[in-house]
Amino acid sequence: MTSPATTRVFFAGGGTGGHLYPGLAIARALVKQAPHIEPHFIGARRGIERDVLPTTEFAYTLLDLHPLYRQTPWKNLLTGVGAFGAWRAITKLAAPNAPRAVIGTGGYAAGVALAWARAHGVPTMLHEPDSHPGLTTRAFAKGARTVFLGFPEAATRLAVGANTQVLPLGCPIEPPPTTSRSRAEARRLWGLPDDAFVVLVVGGSQGARALNDVVGAWTQQGLPGGVAVIWATGKQQAAAYLGHESDMVRVRPYLAPIAEAYAAADLAVTRAGAMTIAELCAWGIPSLLVPLPSAAQDHQTHNAQATQASGAARYVPQRDFTVETLDAAVRSLRDDPATRNTMHTAALQRARPAAAADIARSVIMTLGM
């Protein structure tokens, strides 16, 4: 039973890691700053939260939530039935100790809880990680107490209420350690030369076939002089690429923790998810961003374009990402330390490594908790 002395805050969001992990980081920062706050996560039975939330320290409720089915609209009957059941479940969940606020972190798993909060007079807050706000954020921004942005550019695409705060405080990430290894030390840990030009390739936990195929062909044709690669293929694709390991190539299914790879890297080649970009900026790593073309509302392309406009990255559409373009880009940046330094500085200027703590502080102050 929840103690009446505790202050409950519902977190609603998920479906993907980009909508769940920011909520977890904010919740941990809230508890650290105000131990009387009790986060409770509301998510979907079919999302990533099904696997992640049981491993955390937080209470959670998984509901039969569904997205809007645009391509198969007859399935939206499931969406409606699931929403009705979820509404009743949230009402029951709130009965012994109503939440002080509902914080939505995006995705289809957030909508019903935010709508419930509006109907019951519970303040709502939103975190939008991407430069192009998602459907949930756009739908609920006008009545929110605060909208926290990962990309400041998202503000131009939002209609908010007269009393809504819009705060570009960044994406909550694990910040770089205050005392990190030097690049040379990090490279020794990887068994790479101190003076190598290290390219970090990451396609996400599941990997990115389009990136892996190009990087695989590139490493087999022969890397440019002095170039080394740390390459995370994704767990499901690792078997096809582990044979590419060599004196200057390190192949891993997954990098966890990833800090030692970041510490060694001169350049990153990645997708353009908001959390990935936030981490690269926090570490000051120049990047080649290759957005996932099928991402919802093409939000990764918007993220990549915004980051390129800031000077921190180069945007490469997947259709243009070839062995030739990758090789040319790596050679160009290897031989141009001035440009790399400019990109490094631009990345650090966009970085918000303390985003989780800053957002938590704002939540506590705004709600008087």
CSV table of C-alpha atoms in Angstrom, one decimal:
chain,number,residue,atom,x,y,z
A,1,MET,CA,0.0,0.0,0.0
A,2,THR,CA,1.3,3.4,-0.9
A,3,SER,CA,1.9,5.6,2.1
A,4,PRO,CA,-0.1,8.9,2.2
A,5,ALA,CA,3.1,10.7,3.0
A,6,THR,CA,4.6,9.8,-0.4
A,7,THR,CA,4.0,12.0,-3.4
A,8,ARG,CA,3.1,9.9,-6.4
A,9,VAL,CA,4.1,10.9,-10.0
A,10,PHE,CA,2.9,8.8,-12.9
A,11,PHE,CA,5.3,8.4,-15.9
A,12,ALA,CA,3.6,7.4,-19.1
A,13,GLY,CA,5.4,6.5,-22.2
A,14,GLY,CA,7.2,3.7,-24.0
A,15,GLY,CA,7.0,1.5,-27.0
A,16,THR,CA,10.6,2.2,-27.8
A,17,GLY,CA,13.7,2.9,-25.7
A,18,GLY,CA,13.7,6.6,-26.8
A,19,HIS,CA,10.4,7.1,-25.0
A,20,LEU,CA,11.1,5.0,-22.0
A,21,TYR,CA,14.7,5.6,-20.9
A,22,PRO,CA,14.3,9.4,-20.6
A,23,GLY,CA,11.4,8.8,-18.1
A,24,LEU,CA,13.6,6.4,-16.1
A,25,ALA,CA,16.4,9.0,-15.9
A,26,ILE,CA,14.0,11.7,-14.9
A,27,ALA,CA,12.4,9.5,-12.2
A,28,ARG,CA,15.8,8.6,-10.7
A,29,ALA,CA,16.8,12.3,-10.6
A,30,LEU,CA,13.5,13.1,-8.9
A,31,VAL,CA,13.9,10.5,-6.2
A,32,LYS,CA,17.5,11.6,-5.7
A,33,GLN,CA,16.4,15.3,-5.2
A,34,ALA,CA,13.2,14.5,-3.3
A,35,PRO,CA,13.1,11.1,-1.8
A,36,HIS,CA,9.4,11.4,-0.8
A,37,ILE,CA,8.5,11.2,-4.5
A,38,GLU,CA,7.3,7.8,-5.7
A,39,PRO,CA,7.4,7.3,-9.4
A,40,HIS,CA,5.0,4.8,-11.0
A,41,PHE,CA,5.4,3.8,-14.6
A,42,ILE,CA,2.5,3.2,-17.0
A,43,GLY,CA,3.3,1.4,-20.2
A,44,ALA,CA,2.2,-1.0,-22.9
A,45,ARG,CA,2.3,-4.8,-22.6
A,46,ARG,CA,3.7,-4.9,-26.2
A,47,GLY,CA,6.4,-2.3,-25.8
A,48,ILE,CA,10.1,-2.4,-24.7
A,49,GLU,CA,8.9,-1.5,-21.2
A,50,ARG,CA,7.6,-5.1,-20.9
A,51,ASP,CA,11.2,-6.2,-20.7
A,52,VAL,CA,12.9,-3.2,-19.1
A,53,LEU,CA,10.6,-2.1,-16.3
A,54,PRO,CA,10.8,-5.4,-14.3
A,55,THR,CA,14.5,-4.9,-14.0
A,56,THR,CA,14.2,-1.4,-12.5
A,57,GLU,CA,13.5,-0.2,-9.0
A,58,PHE,CA,10.2,1.4,-9.8
A,59,ALA,CA,6.6,0.2,-9.5
A,60,TYR,CA,4.9,-0.2,-12.9
A,61,THR,CA,1.6,-1.1,-14.6
A,62,LEU,CA,1.5,-2.5,-18.1
A,63,LEU,CA,-1.8,-2.1,-20.0
A,64,ASP,CA,-3.3,-3.3,-23.2
A,65,LEU,CA,-2.4,-0.2,-25.2
A,66,HIS,CA,-2.1,0.0,-29.0
A,67,PRO,CA,-0.9,2.6,-31.4
A,68,LEU,CA,-3.0,4.2,-34.1
A,69,TYR,CA,-2.9,1.8,-37.0
A,70,ARG,CA,-2.6,4.0,-40.1
A,71,GLN,CA,-2.0,1.3,-42.7
A,72,THR,CA,-4.5,-1.2,-41.3
A,73,PRO,CA,-7.2,1.1,-39.8
A,74,TRP,CA,-9.6,-1.8,-39.0
A,75,LYS,CA,-7.2,-2.7,-36.2
A,76,ASN,CA,-8.0,0.6,-34.5
A,77,LEU,CA,-10.8,-1.3,-32.8
A,78,LEU,CA,-8.1,-2.8,-30.6
A,79,THR,CA,-6.8,0.7,-29.9
A,80,GLY,CA,-10.2,1.8,-28.7
A,81,VAL,CA,-11.0,-1.2,-26.6
A,82,GLY,CA,-7.5,-1.1,-25.1
A,83,ALA,CA,-7.8,2.6,-24.3
A,84,PHE,CA,-11.1,2.0,-22.5
A,85,GLY,CA,-9.7,-0.7,-20.3
A,86,ALA,CA,-6.5,1.3,-19.6
A,87,TRP,CA,-8.7,4.3,-18.5
A,88,ARG,CA,-10.4,2.1,-15.9
A,89,ALA,CA,-7.1,0.6,-14.8
A,90,ILE,CA,-5.5,4.0,-14.3
A,91,THR,CA,-8.6,5.2,-12.3
A,92,LYS,CA,-8.2,2.2,-10.0
A,93,LEU,CA,-4.5,2.7,-9.7
A,94,ALA,CA,-4.9,6.3,-8.7
A,95,ALA,CA,-7.7,5.7,-6.1
A,96,PRO,CA,-5.6,5.1,-2.9
A,97,ASN,CA,-3.2,8.0,-3.6
A,98,ALA,CA,-3.8,10.2,-6.6
A,99,PRO,CA,-0.7,11.3,-8.5
A,100,ARG,CA,0.6,14.9,-8.1
A,101,ALA,CA,1.4,14.9,-11.8
A,102,VAL,CA,1.6,12.7,-15.0
A,103,ILE,CA,4.7,13.1,-17.0
A,104,GLY,CA,4.4,11.9,-20.6
A,105,THR,CA,7.6,10.8,-22.4
A,106,GLY,CA,6.0,10.1,-25.7
A,107,GLY,CA,4.9,7.2,-27.8
A,108,TYR,CA,1.4,5.6,-28.0
A,109,ALA,CA,1.8,4.3,-24.4
A,110,ALA,CA,1.5,7.9,-23.0
A,111,GLY,CA,-1.8,9.1,-24.6
A,112,VAL,CA,-4.4,7.5,-22.4
A,113,ALA,CA,-2.7,8.4,-19.1
A,114,LEU,CA,-2.3,12.0,-20.2
A,115,ALA,CA,-5.9,12.2,-21.3
A,116,TRP,CA,-7.0,10.7,-17.9
A,117,ALA,CA,-4.9,13.3,-16.1
A,118,ARG,CA,-6.5,16.2,-18.0
A,119,ALA,CA,-10.0,14.8,-17.3
A,120,HIS,CA,-9.2,14.6,-13.6
A,121,GLY,CA,-7.4,17.9,-13.2
A,122,VAL,CA,-4.0,16.4,-12.6
A,123,PRO,CA,-1.1,18.6,-14.0
A,124,THR,CA,0.7,17.1,-17.0
A,125,MET,CA,4.2,17.6,-18.2
A,126,LEU,CA,5.8,16.3,-21.4
A,127,HIS,CA,9.3,15.4,-22.5
A,128,GLU,CA,9.9,15.4,-26.3
A,129,PRO,CA,13.3,14.0,-27.3
A,130,ASP,CA,13.2,14.7,-31.0
A,131,SER,CA,13.5,17.8,-33.2
A,132,HIS,CA,10.2,16.9,-34.8
A,133,PRO,CA,7.6,16.5,-32.0
A,134,GLY,CA,5.6,13.2,-32.1
A,135,LEU,CA,1.9,12.9,-32.2
A,136,THR,CA,1.4,12.5,-28.5
A,137,THR,CA,3.4,15.7,-27.7
A,138,ARG,CA,1.6,17.7,-30.3
A,139,ALA,CA,-1.8,16.5,-29.0
A,140,PHE,CA,-1.1,17.3,-25.4
A,141,ALA,CA,1.3,20.3,-25.5
A,142,LYS,CA,-1.3,23.0,-25.4
A,143,GLY,CA,-2.6,22.0,-21.9
A,144,ALA,CA,0.7,20.9,-20.4
A,145,ARG,CA,2.2,22.7,-17.5
A,146,THR,CA,5.7,22.3,-19.0
A,147,VAL,CA,7.1,20.8,-22.2
A,148,PHE,CA,10.7,19.7,-21.9
A,149,LEU,CA,12.6,19.6,-25.2
A,150,GLY,CA,15.6,17.5,-26.2
A,151,PHE,CA,16.1,19.7,-29.3
A,152,PRO,CA,15.4,23.4,-29.1
A,153,GLU,CA,14.3,23.3,-32.7
A,154,ALA,CA,11.2,21.4,-31.7
A,155,ALA,CA,9.7,24.6,-30.2
A,156,THR,CA,8.9,26.0,-33.7
A,157,ARG,CA,6.7,22.9,-34.4
A,158,LEU,CA,4.6,23.1,-31.3
A,159,ALA,CA,1.4,24.9,-30.4
A,160,VAL,CA,1.3,25.4,-26.6
A,161,GLY,CA,-1.0,27.2,-24.2
A,162,ALA,CA,-0.4,30.7,-22.8
A,163,ASN,CA,0.6,29.2,-19.4
A,164,THR,CA,2.8,26.4,-20.8
A,165,GLN,CA,6.5,26.6,-20.1
A,166,VAL,CA,8.7,25.4,-22.9
A,167,LEU,CA,12.2,24.4,-21.6
A,168,PRO,CA,14.9,23.1,-23.9
A,169,LEU,CA,16.8,21.2,-21.2
A,170,GLY,CA,17.9,18.3,-23.3
A,171,CYS,CA,17.6,14.5,-23.3
A,172,PRO,CA,18.3,12.7,-20.1
A,173,ILE,CA,21.4,10.6,-20.5
A,174,GLU,CA,24.1,9.0,-18.5
A,175,PRO,CA,26.6,11.9,-18.5
A,176,PRO,CA,30.3,11.4,-19.2
A,177,PRO,CA,32.4,10.8,-16.1
A,178,THR,CA,33.9,13.9,-14.5
A,179,THR,CA,37.3,12.2,-14.9
A,180,SER,CA,37.4,10.1,-18.0
A,181,ARG,CA,40.3,8.3,-19.6
A,182,SER,CA,42.5,10.0,-22.2
A,183,ARG,CA,42.0,8.9,-25.8
A,184,ALA,CA,45.3,7.1,-25.7
A,185,GLU,CA,44.4,5.2,-22.5
A,186,ALA,CA,41.0,4.3,-24.0
A,187,ARG,CA,42.6,3.0,-27.2
A,188,ARG,CA,45.0,0.8,-25.2
A,189,LEU,CA,42.1,-0.8,-23.5
A,190,TRP,CA,40.8,-1.7,-27.0
A,191,GLY,CA,44.3,-2.9,-28.1
A,192,LEU,CA,44.5,-0.1,-30.7
A,193,PRO,CA,47.5,2.2,-31.4
A,194,ASP,CA,47.6,5.4,-29.3
A,195,ASP,CA,47.7,7.6,-32.5
A,196,ALA,CA,45.0,5.8,-34.5
A,197,PHE,CA,42.1,7.7,-35.9
A,198,VAL,CA,39.2,5.8,-34.3
A,199,VAL,CA,35.8,5.5,-36.0
A,200,LEU,CA,33.0,4.3,-33.7
A,201,VAL,CA,30.1,2.6,-35.6
A,202,VAL,CA,26.8,2.0,-33.7
A,203,GLY,CA,23.5,1.1,-35.2
A,204,GLY,CA,21.6,0.6,-31.9
A,205,SER,CA,20.9,-2.5,-29.8
A,206,GLN,CA,19.4,-4.3,-32.8
A,207,GLY,CA,22.0,-3.1,-35.2
A,208,ALA,CA,21.4,-1.4,-38.5
A,209,ARG,CA,21.8,-3.6,-41.6
A,210,ALA,CA,22.3,-0.7,-44.0
A,211,LEU,CA,25.2,0.6,-41.8
A,212,ASN,CA,26.7,-2.9,-41.2
A,213,ASP,CA,26.8,-3.9,-44.8
A,214,VAL,CA,28.6,-0.7,-45.8
A,215,VAL,CA,31.0,-0.8,-42.9
A,216,GLY,CA,31.7,-4.5,-43.5
A,217,ALA,CA,32.6,-3.9,-47.2
A,218,TRP,CA,34.7,-0.9,-46.2
A,219,THR,CA,36.7,-2.8,-43.6
A,220,GLN,CA,37.3,-5.6,-46.1
A,221,GLN,CA,38.5,-3.4,-48.9
A,222,GLY,CA,41.2,-2.0,-46.6
A,223,LEU,CA,40.9,0.9,-44.2
A,224,PRO,CA,42.6,4.2,-44.8
A,225,GLY,CA,46.0,4.6,-43.2
A,226,GLY,CA,46.0,5.0,-39.4
A,227,VAL,CA,42.2,4.4,-39.2
A,228,ALA,CA,40.8,2.0,-36.6
A,229,VAL,CA,37.2,0.9,-36.1
A,230,ILE,CA,35.2,0.0,-33.0
A,231,TRP,CA,32.0,-1.5,-34.4
A,232,ALA,CA,28.8,-2.5,-32.6
A,233,THR,CA,26.9,-4.6,-35.0
A,234,GLY,CA,23.8,-5.2,-32.9
A,235,LYS,CA,23.1,-8.5,-31.1
A,236,GLN,CA,21.0,-10.1,-33.8
A,237,GLN,CA,23.4,-9.3,-36.6
A,238,ALA,CA,26.7,-10.1,-34.9
A,239,ALA,CA,27.2,-13.5,-36.3
A,240,ALA,CA,27.5,-12.2,-39.8
A,241,TYR,CA,30.2,-9.7,-39.0
A,242,LEU,CA,32.4,-11.1,-36.2
A,243,GLY,CA,34.8,-12.4,-38.8
A,244,HIS,CA,35.7,-8.8,-39.8
A,245,GLU,CA,37.8,-8.4,-36.6
A,246,SER,CA,41.4,-7.5,-37.4
A,247,ASP,CA,44.4,-5.6,-35.9
A,248,MET,CA,42.6,-2.3,-36.5
A,249,VAL,CA,38.9,-3.5,-36.3
A,250,ARG,CA,37.1,-4.4,-33.1
A,251,VAL,CA,33.7,-6.0,-33.6
A,252,ARG,CA,31.2,-6.4,-30.7
A,253,PRO,CA,27.5,-7.4,-30.7
A,254,TYR,CA,26.7,-4.6,-28.3
A,255,LEU,CA,28.6,-2.0,-26.2
A,256,ALA,CA,27.4,-1.8,-22.6
A,257,PRO,CA,28.7,0.3,-21.1
A,258,ILE,CA,29.6,2.4,-24.1
A,259,ALA,CA,31.8,4.9,-22.2
A,260,GLU,CA,35.1,3.3,-23.1
A,261,ALA,CA,34.2,3.4,-26.8
A,262,TYR,CA,33.2,7.0,-26.6
A,263,ALA,CA,36.4,7.8,-24.8
A,264,ALA,CA,38.4,6.3,-27.7
A,265,ALA,CA,36.5,7.8,-30.6
A,266,ASP,CA,37.5,10.6,-33.0
A,267,LEU,CA,34.4,10.1,-35.1
A,268,ALA,CA,31.0,8.3,-34.8
A,269,VAL,CA,28.9,6.8,-37.6
A,270,THR,CA,25.4,6.2,-36.2
A,271,ARG,CA,21.7,6.5,-36.7
A,272,ALA,CA,20.1,9.8,-35.6
A,273,GLY,CA,18.1,8.9,-32.6
A,274,ALA,CA,17.7,11.7,-30.1
A,275,MET,CA,19.4,9.8,-27.2
A,276,THR,CA,22.4,8.8,-29.4
A,277,ILE,CA,22.9,12.4,-30.5
A,278,ALA,CA,22.6,13.6,-27.0
A,279,GLU,CA,25.3,11.2,-25.9
A,280,LEU,CA,27.6,12.2,-28.8
A,281,CYS,CA,27.2,15.9,-28.0
A,282,ALA,CA,27.9,15.3,-24.3
A,283,TRP,CA,31.1,13.6,-25.2
A,284,GLY,CA,31.9,16.2,-27.9
A,285,ILE,CA,32.3,13.5,-30.7
A,286,PRO,CA,31.9,14.6,-34.3
A,287,SER,CA,29.5,12.4,-36.2
A,288,LEU,CA,28.2,11.1,-39.5
A,289,LEU,CA,24.5,10.7,-39.0
A,290,VAL,CA,22.6,8.2,-41.2
A,291,PRO,CA,18.9,8.4,-40.3
A,292,LEU,CA,16.6,5.4,-40.3
A,293,PRO,CA,14.4,6.2,-43.4
A,294,SER,CA,11.4,4.4,-41.9
A,295,ALA,CA,11.4,6.2,-38.5
A,296,ALA,CA,8.0,7.7,-37.6
A,297,GLN,CA,7.4,11.1,-39.3
A,298,ASP,CA,11.0,10.8,-40.5
A,299,HIS,CA,12.0,12.3,-37.1
A,300,GLN,CA,15.6,10.9,-37.4
A,301,THR,CA,16.2,13.0,-40.6
A,302,HIS,CA,15.0,16.1,-38.7
A,303,ASN,CA,17.3,15.3,-35.9
A,304,ALA,CA,20.3,14.8,-38.3
A,305,GLN,CA,19.5,18.0,-40.1
A,306,ALA,CA,19.3,20.0,-36.9
A,307,THR,CA,22.5,18.6,-35.6
A,308,GLN,CA,24.3,19.3,-38.9
A,309,ALA,CA,23.0,22.9,-38.9
A,310,SER,CA,24.6,23.4,-35.5
A,311,GLY,CA,27.9,22.3,-36.9
A,312,ALA,CA,28.2,19.2,-34.8
A,313,ALA,CA,27.6,16.5,-37.4
A,314,ARG,CA,27.3,15.7,-41.1
A,315,TYR,CA,24.0,14.3,-42.3
A,316,VAL,CA,24.2,11.4,-44.8
A,317,PRO,CA,20.9,10.1,-46.2
A,318,GLN,CA,20.9,6.3,-46.2
A,319,ARG,CA,20.6,6.2,-50.0
A,320,ASP,CA,23.9,8.1,-50.2
A,321,PHE,CA,25.7,6.0,-47.6
A,322,THR,CA,28.1,3.9,-49.6
A,323,VAL,CA,31.6,2.5,-49.1
A,324,GLU,CA,32.8,5.3,-51.3
A,325,THR,CA,31.1,8.1,-49.4
A,326,LEU,CA,32.1,6.6,-46.0
A,327,ASP,CA,35.7,6.3,-47.1
A,328,ALA,CA,35.8,9.8,-48.4
A,329,ALA,CA,34.3,11.3,-45.3
A,330,VAL,CA,36.6,9.4,-43.0
A,331,ARG,CA,39.7,10.5,-45.0
A,332,SER,CA,38.5,14.1,-45.1
A,333,LEU,CA,38.0,14.3,-41.3
A,334,ARG,CA,41.1,12.3,-40.5
A,335,ASP,CA,43.2,14.9,-42.4
A,336,ASP,CA,41.3,18.0,-41.1
A,337,PRO,CA,41.8,18.4,-37.4
A,338,ALA,CA,40.6,22.0,-37.6
A,339,THR,CA,37.2,20.9,-38.8
A,340,ARG,CA,37.0,18.1,-36.3
A,341,ASN,CA,37.7,20.6,-33.5
A,342,THR,CA,35.0,22.9,-34.8
A,343,MET,CA,32.5,20.0,-34.8
A,344,HIS,CA,33.7,19.0,-31.3
A,345,THR,CA,33.1,22.5,-30.0
A,346,ALA,CA,29.7,22.7,-31.7
A,347,ALA,CA,28.7,19.3,-30.1
A,348,LEU,CA,29.7,20.4,-26.6
A,349,GLN,CA,27.7,23.7,-27.1
A,350,ARG,CA,24.6,21.6,-27.7
A,351,ALA,CA,25.3,19.2,-24.9
A,352,ARG,CA,23.0,19.0,-21.9
A,353,PRO,CA,24.7,16.3,-19.8
A,354,ALA,CA,22.8,17.4,-16.7
A,355,ALA,CA,19.4,17.2,-18.4
A,356,ALA,CA,17.8,14.7,-16.0
A,357,ALA,CA,18.8,16.7,-12.9
A,358,ASP,CA,17.7,19.9,-14.5
A,359,ILE,CA,14.3,18.5,-15.5
A,360,ALA,CA,13.7,17.0,-12.1
A,361,ARG,CA,14.5,20.3,-10.4
A,362,SER,CA,12.1,22.1,-12.7
A,363,VAL,CA,9.3,19.5,-12.0
A,364,ILE,CA,9.8,19.9,-8.2
A,365,MET,CA,9.8,23.7,-8.3
A,366,THR,CA,6.9,24.0,-10.7
A,367,LEU,CA,4.7,21.6,-8.7
A,368,GLY,CA,5.8,22.7,-5.3
A,369,MET,CA,6.9,19.2,-4.3
